[in-house]
Coordinates of C-alpha atoms and ligand atoms in Angstrom, one line a residue:
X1 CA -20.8 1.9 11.9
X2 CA -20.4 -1.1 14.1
X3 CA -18.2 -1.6 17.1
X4 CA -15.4 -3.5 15.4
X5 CA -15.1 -1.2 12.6
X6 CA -15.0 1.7 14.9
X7 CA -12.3 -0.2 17.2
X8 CA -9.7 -0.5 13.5
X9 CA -10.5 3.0 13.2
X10 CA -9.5 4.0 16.6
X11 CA -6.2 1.8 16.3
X12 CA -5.5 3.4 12.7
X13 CA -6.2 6.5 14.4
X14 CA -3.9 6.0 17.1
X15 CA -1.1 5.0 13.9
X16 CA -2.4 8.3 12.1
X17 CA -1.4 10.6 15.3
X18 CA 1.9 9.0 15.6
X19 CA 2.7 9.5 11.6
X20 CA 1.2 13.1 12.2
X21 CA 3.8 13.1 15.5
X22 CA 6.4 12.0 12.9
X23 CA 5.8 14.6 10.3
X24 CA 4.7 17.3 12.7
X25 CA 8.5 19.3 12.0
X26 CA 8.0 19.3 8.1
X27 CA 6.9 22.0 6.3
X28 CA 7.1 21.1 2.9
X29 CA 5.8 17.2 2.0
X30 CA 6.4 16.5 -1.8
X31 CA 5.4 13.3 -3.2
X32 CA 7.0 12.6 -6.7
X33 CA 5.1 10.2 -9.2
X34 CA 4.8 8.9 -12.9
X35 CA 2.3 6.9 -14.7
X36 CA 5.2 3.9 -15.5
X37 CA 8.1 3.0 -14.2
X38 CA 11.8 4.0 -16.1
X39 CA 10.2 7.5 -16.6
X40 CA 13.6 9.0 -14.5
X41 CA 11.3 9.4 -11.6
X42 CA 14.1 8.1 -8.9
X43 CA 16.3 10.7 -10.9
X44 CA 13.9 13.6 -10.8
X45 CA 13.8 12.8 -6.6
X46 CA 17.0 12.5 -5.9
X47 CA 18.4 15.3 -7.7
X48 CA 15.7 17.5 -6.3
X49 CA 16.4 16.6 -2.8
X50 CA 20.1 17.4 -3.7
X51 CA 19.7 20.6 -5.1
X52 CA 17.1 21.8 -2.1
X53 CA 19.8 20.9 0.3
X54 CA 22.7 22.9 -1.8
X55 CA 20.0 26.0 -1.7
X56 CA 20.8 25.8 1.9
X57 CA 17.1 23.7 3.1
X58 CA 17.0 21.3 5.4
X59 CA 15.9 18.2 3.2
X60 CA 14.9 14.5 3.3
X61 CA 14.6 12.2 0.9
X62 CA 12.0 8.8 1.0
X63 CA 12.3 6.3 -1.0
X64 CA 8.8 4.1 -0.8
X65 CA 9.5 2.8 -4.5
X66 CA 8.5 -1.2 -4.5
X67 CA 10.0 -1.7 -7.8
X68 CA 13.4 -1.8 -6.9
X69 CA 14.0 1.1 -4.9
X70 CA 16.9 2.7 -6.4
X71 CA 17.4 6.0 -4.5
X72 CA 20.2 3.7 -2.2
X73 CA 22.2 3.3 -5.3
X74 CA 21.8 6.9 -6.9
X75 CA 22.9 8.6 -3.6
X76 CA 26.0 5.6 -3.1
X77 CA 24.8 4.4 -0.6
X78 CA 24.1 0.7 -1.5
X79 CA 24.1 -1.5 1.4
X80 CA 24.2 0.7 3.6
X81 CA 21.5 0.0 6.6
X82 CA 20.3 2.8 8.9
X83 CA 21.0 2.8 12.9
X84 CA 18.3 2.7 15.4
X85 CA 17.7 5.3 18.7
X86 CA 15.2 5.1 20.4
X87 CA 13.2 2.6 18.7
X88 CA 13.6 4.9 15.9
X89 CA 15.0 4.8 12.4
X90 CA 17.8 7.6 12.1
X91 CA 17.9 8.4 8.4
X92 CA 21.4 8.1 6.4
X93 CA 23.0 11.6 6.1
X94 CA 24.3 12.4 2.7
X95 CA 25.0 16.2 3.6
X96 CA 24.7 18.3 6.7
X97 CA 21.5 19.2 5.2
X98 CA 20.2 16.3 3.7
X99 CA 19.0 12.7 4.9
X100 CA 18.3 9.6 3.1
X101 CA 16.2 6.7 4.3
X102 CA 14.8 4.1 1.7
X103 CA 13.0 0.7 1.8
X104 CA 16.1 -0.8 0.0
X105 CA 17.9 -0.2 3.3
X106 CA 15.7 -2.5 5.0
X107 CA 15.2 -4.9 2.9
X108 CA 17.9 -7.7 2.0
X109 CA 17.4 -8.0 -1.9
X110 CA 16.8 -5.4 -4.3
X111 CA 13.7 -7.7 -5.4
X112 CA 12.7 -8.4 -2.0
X113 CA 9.9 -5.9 -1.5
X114 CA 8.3 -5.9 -5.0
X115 CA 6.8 -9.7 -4.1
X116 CA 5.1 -8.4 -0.9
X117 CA 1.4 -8.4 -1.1
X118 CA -0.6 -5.6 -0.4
X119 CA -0.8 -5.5 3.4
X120 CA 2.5 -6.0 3.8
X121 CA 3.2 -3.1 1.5
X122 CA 1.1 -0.8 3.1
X123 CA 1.9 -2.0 6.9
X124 CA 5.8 -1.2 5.6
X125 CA 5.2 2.2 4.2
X126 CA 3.0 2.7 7.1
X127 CA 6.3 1.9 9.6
X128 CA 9.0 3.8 7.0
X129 CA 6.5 6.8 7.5
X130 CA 5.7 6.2 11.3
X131 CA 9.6 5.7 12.8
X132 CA 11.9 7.7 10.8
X133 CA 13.5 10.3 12.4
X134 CA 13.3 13.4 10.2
X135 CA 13.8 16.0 13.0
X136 CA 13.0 19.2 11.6
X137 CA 12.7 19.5 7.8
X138 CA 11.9 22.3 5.7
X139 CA 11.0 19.6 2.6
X140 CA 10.7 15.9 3.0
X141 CA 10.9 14.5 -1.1
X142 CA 9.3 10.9 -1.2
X143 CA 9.8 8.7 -4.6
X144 CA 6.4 7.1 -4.7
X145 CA 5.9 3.8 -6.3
X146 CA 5.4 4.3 -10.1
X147 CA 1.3 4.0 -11.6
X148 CA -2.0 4.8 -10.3
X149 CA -2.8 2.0 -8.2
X150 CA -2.6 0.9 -4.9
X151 CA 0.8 1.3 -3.8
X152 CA 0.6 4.9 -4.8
X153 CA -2.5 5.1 -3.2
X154 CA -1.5 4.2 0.0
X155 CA 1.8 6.4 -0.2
X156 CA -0.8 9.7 -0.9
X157 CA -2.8 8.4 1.8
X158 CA -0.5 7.7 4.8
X159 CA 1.3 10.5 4.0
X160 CA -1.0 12.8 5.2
X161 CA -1.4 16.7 4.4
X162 CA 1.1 16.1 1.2
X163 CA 1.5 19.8 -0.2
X164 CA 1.0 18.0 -3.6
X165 CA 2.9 15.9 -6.3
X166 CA 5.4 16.6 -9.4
X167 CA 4.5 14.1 -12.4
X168 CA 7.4 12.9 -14.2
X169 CA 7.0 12.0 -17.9
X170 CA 8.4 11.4 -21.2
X171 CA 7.6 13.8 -23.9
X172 CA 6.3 10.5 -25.8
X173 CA 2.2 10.4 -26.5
X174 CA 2.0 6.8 -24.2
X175 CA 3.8 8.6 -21.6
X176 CA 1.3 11.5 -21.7
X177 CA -1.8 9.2 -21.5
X178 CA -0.2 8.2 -18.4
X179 CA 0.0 11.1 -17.1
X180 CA -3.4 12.0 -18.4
X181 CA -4.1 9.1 -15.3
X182 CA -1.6 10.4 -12.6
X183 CA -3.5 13.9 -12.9
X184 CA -6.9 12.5 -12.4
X185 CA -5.4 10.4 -9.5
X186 CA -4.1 12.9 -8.1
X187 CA -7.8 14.6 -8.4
X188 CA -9.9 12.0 -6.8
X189 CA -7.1 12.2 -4.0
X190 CA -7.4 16.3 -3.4
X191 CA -4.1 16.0 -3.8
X192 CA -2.6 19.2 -5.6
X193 CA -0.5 18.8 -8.7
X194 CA 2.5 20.9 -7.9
X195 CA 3.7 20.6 -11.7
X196 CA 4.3 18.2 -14.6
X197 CA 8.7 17.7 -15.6
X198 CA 8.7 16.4 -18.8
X199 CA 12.4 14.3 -18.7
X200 CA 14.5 12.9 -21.5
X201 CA 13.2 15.5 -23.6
X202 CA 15.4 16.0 -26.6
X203 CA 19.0 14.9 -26.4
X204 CA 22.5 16.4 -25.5
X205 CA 24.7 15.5 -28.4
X206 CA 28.3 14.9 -26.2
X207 CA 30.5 16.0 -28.9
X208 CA 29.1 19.5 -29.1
X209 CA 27.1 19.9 -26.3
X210 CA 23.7 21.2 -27.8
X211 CA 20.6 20.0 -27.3
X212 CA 19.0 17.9 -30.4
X213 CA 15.1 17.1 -30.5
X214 CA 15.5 13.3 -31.9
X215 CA 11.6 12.4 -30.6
X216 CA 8.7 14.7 -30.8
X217 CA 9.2 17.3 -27.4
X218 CA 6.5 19.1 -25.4
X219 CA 3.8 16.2 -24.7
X220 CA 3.8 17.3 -21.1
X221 CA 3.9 20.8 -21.8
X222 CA 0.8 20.5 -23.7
X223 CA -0.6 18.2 -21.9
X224 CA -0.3 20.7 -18.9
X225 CA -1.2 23.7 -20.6
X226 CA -4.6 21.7 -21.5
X227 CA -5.1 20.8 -17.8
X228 CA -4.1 24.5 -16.6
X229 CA -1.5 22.1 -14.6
X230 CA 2.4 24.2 -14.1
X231 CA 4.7 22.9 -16.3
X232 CA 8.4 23.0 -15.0
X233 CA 10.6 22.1 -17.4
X234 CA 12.1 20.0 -19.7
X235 CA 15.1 17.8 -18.9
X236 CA 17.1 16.6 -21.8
X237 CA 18.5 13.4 -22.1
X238 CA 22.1 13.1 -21.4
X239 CA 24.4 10.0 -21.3
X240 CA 26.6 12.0 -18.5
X241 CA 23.3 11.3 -16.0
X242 CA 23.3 7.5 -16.9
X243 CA 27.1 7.6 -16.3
X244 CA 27.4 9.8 -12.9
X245 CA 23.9 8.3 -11.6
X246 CA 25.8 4.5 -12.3
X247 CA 28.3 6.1 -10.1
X248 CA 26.1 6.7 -7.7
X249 CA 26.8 10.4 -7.5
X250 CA 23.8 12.9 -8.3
X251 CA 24.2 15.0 -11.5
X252 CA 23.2 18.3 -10.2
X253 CA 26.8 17.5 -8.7
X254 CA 28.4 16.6 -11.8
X255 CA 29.1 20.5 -14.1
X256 CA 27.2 23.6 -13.7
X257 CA 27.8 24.3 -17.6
X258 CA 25.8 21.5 -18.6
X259 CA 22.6 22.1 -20.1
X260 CA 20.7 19.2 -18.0
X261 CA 21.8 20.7 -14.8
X262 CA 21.1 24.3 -16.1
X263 CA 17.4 22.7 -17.1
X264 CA 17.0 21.0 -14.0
X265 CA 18.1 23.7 -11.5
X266 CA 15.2 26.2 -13.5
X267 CA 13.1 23.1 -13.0
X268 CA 13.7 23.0 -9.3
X269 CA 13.3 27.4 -8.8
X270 CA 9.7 26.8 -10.2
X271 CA 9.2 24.0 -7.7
X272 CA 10.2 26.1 -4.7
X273 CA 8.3 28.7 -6.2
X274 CA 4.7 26.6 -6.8
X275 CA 5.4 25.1 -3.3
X276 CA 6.2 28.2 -1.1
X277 CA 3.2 29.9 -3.0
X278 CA 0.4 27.4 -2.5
X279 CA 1.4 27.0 1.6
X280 CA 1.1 30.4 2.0
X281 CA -1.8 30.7 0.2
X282 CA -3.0 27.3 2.4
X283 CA -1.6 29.6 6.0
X284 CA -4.9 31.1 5.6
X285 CA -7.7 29.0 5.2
X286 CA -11.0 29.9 5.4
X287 CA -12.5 28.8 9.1
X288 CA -15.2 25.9 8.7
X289 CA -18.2 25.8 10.7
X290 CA -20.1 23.8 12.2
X291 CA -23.1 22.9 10.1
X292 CA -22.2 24.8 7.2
X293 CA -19.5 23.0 5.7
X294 CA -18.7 19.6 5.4
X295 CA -15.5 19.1 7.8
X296 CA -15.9 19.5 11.5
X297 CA -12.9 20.0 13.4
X298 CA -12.8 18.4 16.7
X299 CA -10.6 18.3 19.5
X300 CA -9.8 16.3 22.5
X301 CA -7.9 16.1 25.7
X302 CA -5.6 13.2 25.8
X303 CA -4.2 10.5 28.2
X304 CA -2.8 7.7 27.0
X305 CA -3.7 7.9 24.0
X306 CA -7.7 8.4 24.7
X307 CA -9.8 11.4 25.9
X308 CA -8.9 12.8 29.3
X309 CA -10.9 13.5 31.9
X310 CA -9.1 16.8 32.6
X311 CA -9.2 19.4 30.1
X312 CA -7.1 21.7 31.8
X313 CA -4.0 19.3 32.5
X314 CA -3.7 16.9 29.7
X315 CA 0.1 17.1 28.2
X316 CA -1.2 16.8 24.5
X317 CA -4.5 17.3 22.7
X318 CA -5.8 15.0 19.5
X319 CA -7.0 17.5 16.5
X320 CA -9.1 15.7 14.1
X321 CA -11.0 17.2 11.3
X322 CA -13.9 14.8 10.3
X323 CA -15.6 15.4 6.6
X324 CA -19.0 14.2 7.8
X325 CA -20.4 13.6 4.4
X326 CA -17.5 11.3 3.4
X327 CA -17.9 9.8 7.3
X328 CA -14.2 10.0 7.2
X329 CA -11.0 11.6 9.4
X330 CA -9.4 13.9 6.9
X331 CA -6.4 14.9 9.1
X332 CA -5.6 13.7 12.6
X333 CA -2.5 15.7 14.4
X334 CA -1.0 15.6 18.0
X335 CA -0.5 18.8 19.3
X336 CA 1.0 20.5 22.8
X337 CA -1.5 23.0 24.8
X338 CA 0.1 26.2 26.4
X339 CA 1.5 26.1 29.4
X340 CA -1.9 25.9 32.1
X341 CA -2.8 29.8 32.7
X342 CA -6.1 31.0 33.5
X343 CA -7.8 31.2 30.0
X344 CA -5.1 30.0 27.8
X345 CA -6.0 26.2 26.8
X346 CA -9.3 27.8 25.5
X347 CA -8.2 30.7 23.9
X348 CA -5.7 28.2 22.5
X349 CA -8.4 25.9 20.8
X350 CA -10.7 29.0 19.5
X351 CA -7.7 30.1 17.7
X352 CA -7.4 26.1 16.3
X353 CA -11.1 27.0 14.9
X354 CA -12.0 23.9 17.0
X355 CA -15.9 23.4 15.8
X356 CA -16.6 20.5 18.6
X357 CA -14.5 20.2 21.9
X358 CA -14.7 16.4 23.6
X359 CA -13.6 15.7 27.1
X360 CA -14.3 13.9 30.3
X361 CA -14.5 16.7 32.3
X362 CA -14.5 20.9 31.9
X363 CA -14.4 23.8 34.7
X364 CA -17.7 26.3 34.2
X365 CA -15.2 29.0 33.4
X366 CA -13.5 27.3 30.7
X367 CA -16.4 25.9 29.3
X368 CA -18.6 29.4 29.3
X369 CA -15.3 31.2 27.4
X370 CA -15.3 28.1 24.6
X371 CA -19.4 28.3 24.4
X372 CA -19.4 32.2 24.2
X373 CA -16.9 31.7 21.0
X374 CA -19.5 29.0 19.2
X375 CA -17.2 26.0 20.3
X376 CA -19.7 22.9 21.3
X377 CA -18.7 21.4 24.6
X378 CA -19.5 18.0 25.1
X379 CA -18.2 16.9 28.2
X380 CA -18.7 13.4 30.0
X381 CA -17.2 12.1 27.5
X382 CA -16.4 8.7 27.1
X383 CA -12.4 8.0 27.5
X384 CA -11.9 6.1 23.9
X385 CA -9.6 6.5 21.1
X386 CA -10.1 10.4 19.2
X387 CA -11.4 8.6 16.3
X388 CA -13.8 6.8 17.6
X389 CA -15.4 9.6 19.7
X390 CA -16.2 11.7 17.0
X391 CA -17.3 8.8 14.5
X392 CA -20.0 7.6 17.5
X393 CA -21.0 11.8 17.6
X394 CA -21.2 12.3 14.2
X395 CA -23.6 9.0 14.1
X396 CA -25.3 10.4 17.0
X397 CA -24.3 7.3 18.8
X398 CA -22.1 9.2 21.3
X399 CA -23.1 8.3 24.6
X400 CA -21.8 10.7 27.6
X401 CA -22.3 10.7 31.0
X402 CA -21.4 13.3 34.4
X403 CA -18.9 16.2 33.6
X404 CA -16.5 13.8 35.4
X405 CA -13.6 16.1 36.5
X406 CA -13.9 20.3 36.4
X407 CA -10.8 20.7 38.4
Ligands
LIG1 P1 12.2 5.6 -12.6 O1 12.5 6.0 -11.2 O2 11.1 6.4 -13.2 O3 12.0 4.1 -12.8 P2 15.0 6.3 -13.0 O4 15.2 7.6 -12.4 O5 15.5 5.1 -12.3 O6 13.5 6.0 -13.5 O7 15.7 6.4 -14.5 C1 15.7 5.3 -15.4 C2 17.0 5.3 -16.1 O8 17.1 6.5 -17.0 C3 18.3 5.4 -15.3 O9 19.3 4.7 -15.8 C4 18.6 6.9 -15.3 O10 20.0 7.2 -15.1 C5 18.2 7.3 -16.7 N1 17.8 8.7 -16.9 C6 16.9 9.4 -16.2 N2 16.8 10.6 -16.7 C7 17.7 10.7 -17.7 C8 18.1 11.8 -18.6 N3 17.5 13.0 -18.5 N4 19.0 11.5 -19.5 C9 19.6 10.3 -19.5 N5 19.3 9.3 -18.7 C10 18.4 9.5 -17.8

């Protein structure tokens, strides 16, 4: 790895702690995708985010979609642009419960964004991620950009520790071979396929109400079932959701005797349920180790932004887990230390099943308690970005000098 690649990692590392410092207070992190665009994707997200918040969550809703991000207009709030504090973006509240920020709101025509080229894409989903001000969130729903390419991509990526992505399709065969695509996406991204919603699936006939299969139904259901993917639900067409989503009113809102919103509420139990199942499944993980598997987790004192020279007084700590076969940072987060008691910043970075601890400088005590547990110290280290301290170690390029400060 040479110097300059090493220096855009640090920077994008430095980027990757404040997005982690961003969406630190969310739990949940749901990112909702479809092959193809006009799929009901926007729908799926907003009325998702909607009926979370009614359940009594503390929701967000993102809206990164490129081409023409409609979430603005489905929640009626077109035109509406979002305040700044702090240098921050404060998201638009639709509810007490739920917020709304989307790239429409930035942007001045609903065309605008979809001519960007790709830097500029990725630099804006990159700020939409980093400065929003979520607070504290129990789900954040973000409507990616529709396909499998890059725009997706870099959604999935910047995102960071996503707790996995609904597919949105049409019962359709085309529809399913896209899907087909969005599951092996979402496979060569680790990224866990919460379920497949298979909308506009059958019809609602408004004079009497019932639901009438005019296309073939239960492509996605098979599709799933093939993939041993969850399948959540159908949604059935019905010209009331065209009409009330024109409106700009979400039709979870619209009549609780409808069969859509009787379809869709089932469709959003299973979601809380495949969710709330895999995170506590993901609570507790089995602890890597150094050497035996391929993800080292590393942490660091900080001060300003680089490694400190004083273990025992730095105000934050840099956590980043390295897959050292990939040569890649998997997850980079920004976390406080206990307050400074004899023993506790250690005790608090065993419990972090840190496998390598970096800093300028360590007291014998702190360092013995760490060693004792199977924690590598390497002290002396040099005061760069997290990134590219652990790159240069895992390249064995790391050079370190005195145990500069053991106060
Ligand atoms: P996407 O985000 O995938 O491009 P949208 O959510 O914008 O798709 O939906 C495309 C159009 O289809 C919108 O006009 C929306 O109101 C309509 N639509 C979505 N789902 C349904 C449904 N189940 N029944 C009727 N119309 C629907």
């Amino acid at each position: 790895m040479n110097d300059q690649r090493i220096d855009q990692n640090a920077d994008q590392a430095m980027e990757d702690l404040q997005i982690a410092k961003a969406l630190g207070k969310i739990k949940h992190k749901i990112l909702v995708f479809s092959g193809k665009g006009g799929v009901g994707k926007s729908t799926v997200s907003a009325n998702l985010a909607v009926a979370l918040a009614l359940g009594g969550k503390r929701v967000g809703l993102l809206d990164v979609d490129f081409h023409g991000p409609s979430i603005p207009k489905l929640m009626g709030m077109a035109g509406r642009r979002p305040d700044m504090r702090d240098d921050k973006i404060v998201p638009i509240p639709f509810s007490e419960n739920l917020q709304v920020m989307s790239l429409g709101m930035l942007v001045d025509g609903a065309d605008d964004a979809v001519i960007w080229r790709g830097p500029m894409k990725n630099g804006a989903i990159r700020q939409l991620v980093k400065d929003v001000a979520w607070g504290e969130l129990d789900y954040l729903i973000v409507d990616s950009p529709p396909g499998t390419g890059d725009e997706p991509l870099s959604v999935a990526q910047i995102m960071q520790d996503l707790s996995g992505a609904i597919v949105v399709t049409q019962p359709q065969q085309l529809s399913v071979d896209d899907v087909r695509r969005s599951i092996s996406f979402c496979e060569k991204l680790n990224l866990p396929v919460i379920g497949v919603i298979e909308n506009m699936s059958g019809f609602i006939c408004p004079h009497c109400g019932e639901v009438v299969d005019i296309f073939k139904t239960g492509g996605g259901e098979e599709l799933a079932t093939q993939k041993g993917i969850p399948f959540l639900g159908k949604l059935p067409i019905d010209p009331a959701i065209v009409e009330v989503s024109d409106a700009g009113q979400p039709f979870i809102y619209h009549s609780s005797s409808s069969p859509a919103v009787k379809a869709f509420e089932a469709i959003v139990e299973r979601v809380v349920e495949q969710v709330e199942a895999a995170a506590t499944k993901k609570e507790s993980p089995a602890p890597s180790q150094a050497g035996e598997g391929a993800v080292l987790r590393c942490a660091m004192p900080l001060d300003g932004g680089v490694v400190s020279a004083h273990f025992g007084h730095a105000r934050s700590f840099a956590f980043v887990d390295y897959d050292v076969k990939g040569q890649v940072a998997i997850k980079v987060e920004e976390k406080t230390p206990p307050p400074h008691e004899q023993g506790s910043i250690p005790r608090w970075i065993m419990e972090e099943k840190v496998n390598v601890l970096f800093t300028g400088g360590i007291g014998a005590m702190a360092r013995q308690m760490l060693e004792e547990k199977g924690v590598k110290v390497v002290s002396g280290s040099p005061q760069v970005e997290p990134l590219a301290v652990v790159a240069k170690y895992v390249q064995g390029e790391l050079e370190t000098g005195e145990n500069r400060c053991d106060h």
